[in-house]
Structures are given as C-alpha cells and as structure tokens.
Amino acid sequence: MSQLAIKGGSAAAEPLKQVKWPKLYPEDEAAVLQALRQGYWGGIGDEQSPNRKFERAFADYHDAAYGTLVANGTVSLELSLKTGGVRPGDEVIVPAITFIASASAIVCVGAVPVFVDVDPDTCQISAAAIEAAISPKTRAIIAVHFGGYMADMDAIVAVANKHGLFVIEDCAHAQGASWRGRRAGSWGEFGSFSFQESKALSGGEGGIVLTNDAQLHEKAQLIRNIGRHTGQRAYNHYVPATNWRLGGLQAALLLSQFGKLPDQAEQRHRNALLLAEGVNRVEGLRSLPVDERLTQWGCYFFVIAFDAAAFGCSRDAFVQALRAEGVVWTTTGYNRPLYYEAAFSEEAMRPLLHESVPLPDYGQMRLPNAERWATSMVTILHYYLLGDRSGVDYILEAIHKVKQHVDELK
Ligand SMILES: Cc1ncc(COP(=O)(O)O)c(C=O)c1O
C-alpha cells in the first residue's frame, strides 16, 4: 500500500473528503419558501403549521403520542425536567460520559446532577450504577442513548419503576434508533431530541420533547409557551415560564428533512453493522457490541474502543492518520468525564442552586469505566453511513492502511 497520507502519500479514502452534512434537497428549499409565503414565520402556528405537522409526524414515527417542538435539545431537557416536576435541590442521575447539556440542564433547573458510571462494553449508562446512586432526594434519571446506540431500557425502566422515579431519554444522538422494536424516546416518561446541524435529523437548530402522557404533554406545552396554551390568543398564563418555541421556517426545514429519516435510519443501521464487522477484525479496535435487542442502531457516531498497545500507536496518532486518509469526521469523543468540567465546580453551580443544597465533591470522583472510555474512545460521525456500503469500505480501507503502516506512527 502507498505511503500514509499523513506522511505525504495519497489518501485511501479521498472521496470521503467530499462528504457533507447536513444535506440540502430541492424540496427543502421549496418547503421553507412555502412557509415563508404562507406566513408561518413564528412558533405558535395553527394545526396546519409546519411546527404542529412536524410534532405529529415525529412523535408518530417514534412510537409516542405527543411532541412539543422547542428551540434546541438543551431546553428540551430542561423542559422535560420541569414538566416531570424536578424541584430545586432534587437529585437527577446522569451518565458521566455524554455531551455537557445532559447534565448542565439539571443544574439550570436548580437540581443536582449525580454522575454515574457507564457499562464497560456499551458505554451506555448502567442500570446497576443508577440503582446504587439512588438516594431519598433522587427524582429522575436521564438515560442518554450514547452515539445512537441504546441504553438498556428494560433494566432502566425496571429500576425507575421500583424506586418511583421518572425517566428522561436523552435521544439527541438517537433519531430513528429502536430497542426491541420500540423507538427511542417512547420508553421513558419523556424523550428529548436535538436537531442541531450535525444530528441525524437536522433543522440547523431545534429540539422536541416526546411523551405518551396527555397531562404531561399539556404541561410541557404550557411551559414551552410562557405559560400559555399553544394557539391561544388571549393573555392567559397558567405557569411562570419562558419562551422555548422554535420558529416556523426551521420547523418547515425539519419537516421536509424528516421525510428522509426513515430510509436514512435504516441505511445507517445496515452500514453500522457492516462497519462493526470490519472493525472487529482489526487487532486493537472493538465496536460496541452487536446486540439483537438494538433493532435499529441510530448511530449518530460510531464508537470504537481503541487499545493503543494492541493497535500499535497512540489514539491521537490513529485519529490524525485516519483523518489524513480522508475520514475527516473522526474524533476522540468527549475526551473526559463530565465531573472534570469547570461548569460543575461549586463556584460555577452555586449561583443556580439554593445555599441549603449540599453539592457533591466532583473533584474526588473517578468512575472507572467512564475514565477508560474517555481515554480510549474513537468516534466516526454518521455522515459516511448513508447509501450503499461504499462509505464503510472506504473507512475500513483507511483503517487497514493505517494499521499496516502503524510502525511509522510511533
Ligand atoms: C447528548 C446530547 N444531549 C443534548 C444535546 C443538546 O442539543 P442542542 O445542541 O440542540 O442544544 C446534545 C447536543 O449535541 C447532545 O449531544
């Protein structure tokens, strides 16, 4: 094989350099223009507005009864926490490996994040770790479907029911994912999604809260809309709340892009399985386990457990070499457990939490699986997993080339 691209050779996966996300289709332009012309600019809308149509379509596809469209996937978590009744000083359990919003949303509603460990094989929040962390102050669990793989929802729902807690699924990575045939976002009391531009379904920005409970839905609608019923013109406000609505033009873009999601989610699932098969043949690399309960692998990013000693070079050297070969959207993931973040120091959190609320000393925290994943994870974004298997083949070709020349990366 030719020289490594990072050493000046040609890239094994050159065509992947052209892959772009999000993808714009002509019907998206038409949909946004139509919303613009029809006057659907705002987020209140009527039953025919793109906002309401998207809520119905997305909830339906995700096996949920109701959807509340909001500005992004961070406030959708806050909305879920508030709607579920989390009060200042309550504790909410969250995995230590995730994007910061999963945990900072808890602090933003005045509650305390309790970080727990993830599973050593799947990198998903562990039901056993959740149960061990429950205290009299625990109110809810945020189960993140990390990377679009799914947390073990059978075990998590069982723990939540046993202890009278409610579950928010953070599905920011899991559009289209399903567990034993039932989609992400319909297992817990709430399913929270993000439609930020890198996501598998994107409107540039956006988020949604799904639920199967009519009362919770009603409450979520009020909290989204300054305490007012959606569509109501009168100035009647039933709870003190802010404005988390998404504008109509972005909803129109989302609704149009949503038309592609069912097919694209199947393609991602198929290609993720092929990539797992290829990756698991390479010494020093391991995919998340192929599990028949994961009936659709959402795969926002494909997670590889990287063993530097067995592969033959450092994780950073591997990632840089793979990027140079053309797999540009390769990263080292979130890099460190959230308890290290300055945002969770007492100094940073205290202004949002009542003085009487004791704060855990995160500085002392070391969760072994989270620590291991943070230092060994390599992620490849979903952008290459659409269509036939050619994206997978290019990724594997690039990986094999790097492996063959690994001595040059020491
Ligand atoms: C796991 C997770 N939760 C929540 C969010 C927040 O979503 P948004 O960026 O739409 O606020 C993200 C965003 O990337 C995420 O990855």
Coordinates of C-alpha atoms and ligand atoms in Angstrom, one line a residue:
M1 CA 0.0 0.0 0.0
S2 CA 1.1 3.5 -0.7
Q3 CA 2.6 5.8 1.9
L4 CA 0.4 7.1 4.7
A5 CA -1.4 10.4 3.7
I6 CA -0.2 12.0 6.9
K7 CA 3.4 11.4 5.6
G8 CA 2.6 12.8 2.2
G9 CA 1.1 9.8 0.4
S10 CA -2.3 9.8 -1.3
A11 CA -5.5 9.4 0.8
A12 CA -7.0 5.9 0.9
A13 CA -10.5 7.4 1.4
E14 CA -10.1 10.5 -0.8
P15 CA -13.8 10.6 -1.8
L16 CA -14.9 10.8 1.8
K17 CA -13.4 14.3 2.0
Q18 CA -16.3 15.5 -0.2
V19 CA -19.0 14.1 2.2
K20 CA -21.1 17.0 3.6
W21 CA -23.7 17.2 6.4
P22 CA -26.4 18.4 6.6
K23 CA -27.6 17.6 3.1
L24 CA -29.9 20.1 1.3
Y25 CA -32.6 18.7 -1.1
P26 CA -34.6 20.9 -3.5
E27 CA -37.8 20.0 -1.6
D28 CA -36.3 21.6 1.5
E29 CA -35.9 24.9 -0.3
A30 CA -39.5 24.7 -1.6
A31 CA -40.8 23.9 1.9
V32 CA -39.1 26.8 3.6
L33 CA -40.2 29.2 0.8
Q34 CA -43.8 27.9 1.2
A35 CA -43.7 28.5 5.0
L36 CA -42.3 32.0 4.3
R37 CA -45.1 32.8 1.8
Q38 CA -47.8 31.3 4.0
G39 CA -46.8 33.4 6.9
Y40 CA -45.6 30.6 9.2
W41 CA -42.7 32.6 10.5
G42 CA -43.2 32.1 14.2
G43 CA -43.5 29.2 16.5
I44 CA -47.1 29.4 17.7
G45 CA -48.8 28.3 14.5
D46 CA -52.1 26.6 13.9
E47 CA -52.8 22.9 13.2
Q48 CA -51.6 23.3 9.5
S49 CA -48.3 25.0 10.5
P50 CA -45.1 23.1 9.9
N51 CA -44.5 23.2 13.7
R52 CA -47.7 21.2 14.5
K53 CA -47.3 18.9 11.5
F54 CA -43.7 18.1 12.5
E55 CA -44.7 17.3 16.1
R56 CA -47.3 14.9 14.9
A57 CA -45.1 13.2 12.3
F58 CA -42.1 12.9 14.5
A59 CA -44.0 11.6 17.6
D60 CA -45.8 9.1 15.4
Y61 CA -42.6 7.7 13.9
H62 CA -41.0 7.5 17.4
D63 CA -44.0 5.5 18.8
A64 CA -45.0 8.4 21.1
A65 CA -48.4 10.0 21.4
Y66 CA -47.3 13.7 21.7
G67 CA -44.5 16.0 20.8
T68 CA -43.6 19.5 21.9
L69 CA -41.2 21.2 19.5
V70 CA -38.7 23.6 21.1
A71 CA -35.6 25.7 20.2
N72 CA -32.9 23.1 20.8
G73 CA -32.0 19.8 22.5
T74 CA -30.8 21.6 25.7
V75 CA -34.0 23.3 26.5
S76 CA -35.9 20.1 25.6
L77 CA -34.1 18.5 28.6
E78 CA -34.9 21.4 30.8
L79 CA -38.5 21.3 29.7
S80 CA -38.6 17.6 30.5
L81 CA -37.1 18.1 33.9
K82 CA -39.6 20.9 34.7
T83 CA -42.6 19.1 33.3
G84 CA -41.7 16.0 35.3
G85 CA -41.7 18.1 38.5
V86 CA -38.0 18.2 39.4
R87 CA -37.7 20.8 42.1
P88 CA -34.7 22.8 43.3
G89 CA -32.4 20.6 45.4
D90 CA -33.7 17.3 43.9
E91 CA -31.1 14.9 42.5
V92 CA -31.1 13.6 38.9
I93 CA -28.9 10.7 37.8
V94 CA -27.0 11.1 34.6
P95 CA -24.1 9.3 32.9
A96 CA -20.6 10.8 33.3
I97 CA -19.8 10.4 29.6
T98 CA -22.1 12.5 27.4
F99 CA -22.4 16.0 26.0
I100 CA -22.5 18.6 28.8
A101 CA -26.1 19.5 28.1
S102 CA -27.4 16.2 29.5
A103 CA -26.1 17.3 32.9
S104 CA -26.0 21.1 32.8
A105 CA -29.7 21.2 32.1
I106 CA -30.2 19.6 35.6
V107 CA -28.3 22.5 37.2
C108 CA -30.2 25.0 35.1
V109 CA -33.4 23.9 36.8
G110 CA -31.8 24.2 40.3
A111 CA -31.2 20.4 40.8
V112 CA -28.1 18.4 41.4
P113 CA -26.5 16.1 38.8
V114 CA -25.4 12.8 40.2
F115 CA -22.9 11.3 37.8
V116 CA -22.9 7.5 37.4
D117 CA -20.7 5.1 35.5
V118 CA -21.3 3.6 32.1
D119 CA -21.2 0.0 31.0
P120 CA -17.7 -1.2 30.2
D121 CA -18.8 -2.8 26.9
T122 CA -21.5 -0.5 25.6
C123 CA -20.5 2.9 27.0
Q124 CA -24.2 3.4 27.9
I125 CA -25.5 4.4 31.4
S126 CA -25.5 1.3 33.6
A127 CA -28.8 0.3 35.4
A128 CA -26.8 -1.2 38.3
A129 CA -24.9 2.1 38.7
I130 CA -28.2 4.0 38.6
E131 CA -29.6 1.8 41.3
A132 CA -26.6 2.2 43.5
A133 CA -26.8 6.0 43.3
I134 CA -30.4 6.4 44.3
S135 CA -30.9 8.5 47.4
P136 CA -34.1 9.9 49.1
K137 CA -33.6 13.0 47.1
T138 CA -33.4 11.3 43.7
R139 CA -36.3 12.3 41.4
A140 CA -35.3 11.3 37.9
I141 CA -32.9 9.5 35.6
I142 CA -31.5 10.9 32.4
A143 CA -30.7 7.9 30.2
V144 CA -28.5 9.1 27.2
H145 CA -28.5 6.8 24.1
F146 CA -24.9 7.5 23.6
G147 CA -23.8 7.7 20.0
G148 CA -27.3 6.5 18.9
Y149 CA -26.7 3.0 20.4
M150 CA -29.3 2.5 23.1
A151 CA -29.1 2.2 26.9
D152 CA -30.7 -1.0 28.3
M153 CA -34.2 0.4 28.5
D154 CA -35.7 -2.8 30.0
A155 CA -33.3 -2.6 33.0
I156 CA -33.6 1.2 33.4
V157 CA -37.4 1.3 33.3
A158 CA -37.5 -1.5 35.8
V159 CA -35.2 0.4 38.3
A160 CA -37.1 3.6 37.8
N161 CA -40.5 1.8 38.5
K162 CA -39.1 0.1 41.5
H163 CA -38.0 3.4 43.0
G164 CA -40.8 5.7 41.8
L165 CA -38.5 7.8 39.6
F166 CA -39.2 9.2 36.1
V167 CA -37.0 8.6 33.1
I168 CA -35.9 11.2 30.5
E169 CA -34.3 9.6 27.5
D170 CA -31.7 12.0 26.0
C171 CA -32.1 10.9 22.4
A172 CA -30.0 13.8 20.9
H173 CA -27.9 11.0 19.2
A174 CA -30.7 8.5 18.6
Q175 CA -33.1 9.7 15.9
G176 CA -34.6 6.5 14.4
A177 CA -33.0 4.2 17.0
S178 CA -35.1 1.3 18.4
W179 CA -34.8 -1.2 21.2
R180 CA -36.7 -4.5 20.8
G181 CA -38.7 -2.8 18.0
R182 CA -39.8 0.2 20.0
R183 CA -38.2 3.5 19.3
A184 CA -36.0 5.7 21.4
G185 CA -38.0 8.4 23.2
S186 CA -41.0 6.3 23.9
W187 CA -39.7 4.2 26.8
G188 CA -39.3 6.8 29.4
E189 CA -41.8 9.4 30.6
F190 CA -40.0 11.8 28.2
G191 CA -37.9 11.5 25.1
S192 CA -35.7 14.6 24.4
F193 CA -34.2 15.1 21.0
S194 CA -31.9 17.7 19.4
F195 CA -32.0 18.7 15.7
Q196 CA -28.7 20.7 15.8
E197 CA -27.0 20.7 12.5
S198 CA -24.7 17.7 13.0
K199 CA -27.6 15.4 14.1
A200 CA -29.0 12.6 12.0
L201 CA -32.1 14.7 11.5
S202 CA -31.4 18.4 11.4
G203 CA -33.1 21.7 11.1
G204 CA -30.0 23.7 11.9
E205 CA -31.3 24.0 15.4
G206 CA -34.3 22.6 17.2
G207 CA -35.4 20.0 19.8
I208 CA -38.5 18.1 20.8
V209 CA -40.0 16.5 23.9
L210 CA -42.0 13.3 23.3
T211 CA -44.3 11.8 25.8
N212 CA -47.2 9.3 25.9
D213 CA -48.9 11.0 28.8
A214 CA -51.6 13.6 27.9
Q215 CA -51.3 15.5 31.2
L216 CA -47.5 15.8 30.9
H217 CA -47.9 16.9 27.3
E218 CA -50.4 19.6 28.3
K219 CA -47.9 20.8 31.0
A220 CA -45.0 20.8 28.6
Q221 CA -46.9 22.8 26.1
L222 CA -47.6 25.5 28.7
I223 CA -44.1 25.7 29.9
R224 CA -42.8 26.0 26.3
N225 CA -45.0 28.9 25.6
I226 CA -44.7 31.4 28.6
G227 CA -47.4 29.5 30.5
R228 CA -49.9 30.0 27.8
H229 CA -51.9 27.4 25.8
T230 CA -50.4 27.0 22.3
G231 CA -52.6 28.8 19.7
Q232 CA -54.5 30.8 22.3
R233 CA -54.6 34.4 21.6
A234 CA -55.8 35.7 25.0
Y235 CA -53.3 36.8 27.6
N236 CA -54.0 33.9 30.0
H237 CA -50.8 32.4 31.6
Y238 CA -51.1 29.4 33.9
V239 CA -47.5 28.9 35.0
P240 CA -44.5 31.2 35.1
A241 CA -42.3 30.1 32.3
T242 CA -40.1 31.3 29.4
N243 CA -40.4 31.1 25.6
W244 CA -38.7 28.0 24.1
R245 CA -40.6 27.9 20.8
L246 CA -38.9 27.1 17.5
G247 CA -39.6 29.4 14.5
G248 CA -41.8 28.2 11.6
L249 CA -39.1 28.4 9.0
Q250 CA -36.9 26.0 10.9
A251 CA -39.8 23.7 11.5
A252 CA -40.6 23.7 7.8
L253 CA -37.0 22.7 7.1
L254 CA -37.2 19.9 9.7
L255 CA -40.5 18.6 8.4
S256 CA -39.1 18.4 4.9
Q257 CA -35.8 16.7 6.1
F258 CA -37.9 14.3 8.2
G259 CA -39.2 12.8 5.0
K260 CA -35.8 11.2 4.5
L261 CA -35.3 10.0 8.1
P262 CA -37.0 6.6 8.0
D263 CA -34.9 5.4 5.0
Q264 CA -31.7 7.1 6.2
A265 CA -32.1 5.5 9.6
E266 CA -32.3 2.0 8.0
Q267 CA -29.2 2.8 5.9
R268 CA -27.3 3.9 9.0
H269 CA -28.3 0.7 10.9
R270 CA -27.2 -1.5 8.0
N271 CA -23.9 0.2 7.5
A272 CA -23.2 0.4 11.2
L273 CA -23.4 -3.4 11.3
L274 CA -21.1 -3.8 8.4
L275 CA -18.6 -1.3 9.9
A276 CA -18.8 -3.2 13.2
E277 CA -18.0 -6.4 11.5
G278 CA -15.0 -4.9 9.7
V279 CA -13.7 -3.0 12.8
N280 CA -13.8 -6.1 15.0
R281 CA -11.4 -7.9 12.6
V282 CA -8.7 -5.4 13.3
E283 CA -6.4 -6.1 16.3
G284 CA -6.7 -3.2 18.8
L285 CA -10.1 -2.0 17.7
R286 CA -13.5 -3.0 19.1
S287 CA -17.0 -1.8 18.2
L288 CA -19.9 -1.5 20.6
P289 CA -21.5 -5.0 20.8
V290 CA -23.9 -6.1 18.2
D291 CA -27.0 -6.8 20.2
E292 CA -30.2 -8.2 18.8
R293 CA -32.2 -6.1 21.2
L294 CA -30.9 -3.0 19.4
T295 CA -33.3 -3.4 16.5
Q296 CA -32.2 -0.1 14.9
W297 CA -28.8 1.4 15.6
G298 CA -29.3 5.2 15.4
C299 CA -25.5 5.7 15.0
Y300 CA -25.1 9.5 15.4
F301 CA -21.4 8.5 15.7
F302 CA -19.9 5.1 15.5
V303 CA -17.9 4.3 18.7
I304 CA -14.7 2.4 18.6
A305 CA -12.8 1.2 21.7
F306 CA -9.2 1.8 20.8
D307 CA -6.5 -0.3 22.5
A308 CA -3.2 1.6 21.9
A309 CA -0.9 -1.2 22.9
A310 CA -2.7 -3.8 20.7
F311 CA -3.1 -1.4 17.7
G312 CA 0.5 -0.2 17.9
C313 CA 0.2 3.6 18.2
S314 CA -1.4 6.3 20.4
R315 CA -5.1 7.2 20.0
D316 CA -4.2 10.7 18.8
A317 CA -1.8 9.4 16.2
F318 CA -4.5 6.9 14.9
V319 CA -7.2 9.7 14.7
Q320 CA -4.8 12.1 12.9
A321 CA -3.7 9.4 10.5
L322 CA -7.3 8.4 9.7
R323 CA -8.4 12.0 9.1
A324 CA -5.5 12.5 6.7
E325 CA -6.6 9.4 4.8
G326 CA -10.0 11.1 4.2
V327 CA -12.1 10.1 7.2
V328 CA -12.2 13.7 8.3
W329 CA -15.0 13.3 10.8
T330 CA -13.1 11.1 13.2
T331 CA -12.7 12.4 16.8
T332 CA -11.7 11.3 20.2
G333 CA -15.2 11.8 21.5
Y334 CA -15.9 13.9 24.6
N335 CA -12.5 13.2 26.0
R336 CA -13.2 13.4 29.7
P337 CA -15.9 12.5 32.1
L338 CA -18.2 15.5 32.9
Y339 CA -17.2 15.7 36.6
Y340 CA -13.9 17.3 35.5
E341 CA -15.7 20.2 33.8
A342 CA -15.3 23.7 35.4
A343 CA -19.1 24.1 34.9
F344 CA -19.7 21.6 37.7
S345 CA -17.4 23.2 40.2
E346 CA -19.1 24.5 43.3
E347 CA -18.2 28.1 42.3
A348 CA -19.9 27.7 38.9
M349 CA -23.0 25.9 40.1
R350 CA -23.8 27.7 43.4
P351 CA -25.5 30.7 41.8
L352 CA -28.1 28.4 40.3
L353 CA -28.5 26.2 43.4
H354 CA -30.0 27.2 46.8
E355 CA -27.5 27.6 49.5
S356 CA -29.1 24.9 51.6
V357 CA -28.4 22.3 48.8
P358 CA -25.2 20.3 49.5
L359 CA -23.0 19.7 46.5
P360 CA -21.2 16.5 45.8
D361 CA -17.4 16.9 45.6
Y362 CA -16.9 16.0 42.0
G363 CA -13.2 16.7 42.3
Q364 CA -12.8 13.4 44.1
M365 CA -14.9 11.5 41.6
R366 CA -13.3 8.7 39.5
L367 CA -15.6 6.3 37.7
P368 CA -13.5 3.5 36.2
N369 CA -15.5 2.8 33.0
A370 CA -16.1 6.4 32.3
E371 CA -12.3 7.1 32.7
R372 CA -11.4 4.2 30.5
W373 CA -13.9 5.2 27.7
A374 CA -12.8 8.8 27.8
T375 CA -9.2 7.9 27.1
S376 CA -9.8 5.1 24.6
M377 CA -12.8 6.1 22.5
V378 CA -12.6 7.0 18.8
T379 CA -15.8 8.2 17.1
I380 CA -16.7 8.4 13.4
L381 CA -19.7 10.6 12.6
H382 CA -22.7 9.2 10.8
Y383 CA -22.1 11.2 7.6
Y384 CA -20.4 8.2 5.9
L385 CA -23.1 5.7 6.6
L386 CA -25.8 6.7 4.1
G387 CA -26.4 4.8 0.8
D388 CA -24.6 1.6 -0.2
R389 CA -21.6 0.2 1.7
S390 CA -19.0 2.3 -0.1
G391 CA -18.6 4.7 2.9
V392 CA -17.9 1.7 5.2
D393 CA -15.5 0.2 2.7
Y394 CA -13.5 3.5 2.4
I395 CA -13.3 3.8 6.2
L396 CA -12.1 0.2 6.5
E397 CA -9.6 0.7 3.7
A398 CA -8.2 3.7 5.6
I399 CA -8.1 1.8 8.9
H400 CA -6.2 -1.1 7.3
K401 CA -3.7 1.2 5.7
V402 CA -3.0 2.9 9.0
K403 CA -2.7 -0.4 10.7
Q404 CA -0.2 -1.7 8.1
H405 CA 2.0 1.4 8.5
V406 CA 1.5 1.7 12.2
D407 CA 5.2 1.5 13.0
E408 CA 5.7 4.8 11.2
L409 CA 3.3 6.5 13.8
K410 CA 5.2 5.5 16.9
Ligands
LIG1 C1 -26.4 14.0 24.3 C2 -26.8 15.4 23.9 N1 -27.8 16.0 24.7 C3 -28.2 17.2 24.4 C4 -27.6 18.0 23.4 C5 -28.1 19.4 23.2 O1 -28.6 19.7 22.0 P1 -28.6 21.1 21.3 O2 -27.3 21.3 20.8 O3 -29.7 21.1 20.3 O4 -28.9 22.1 22.4 C6 -26.6 17.4 22.6 C7 -26.1 18.2 21.5 O5 -25.2 17.9 20.8 C8 -26.2 16.1 22.9 O6 -25.2 15.6 22.2

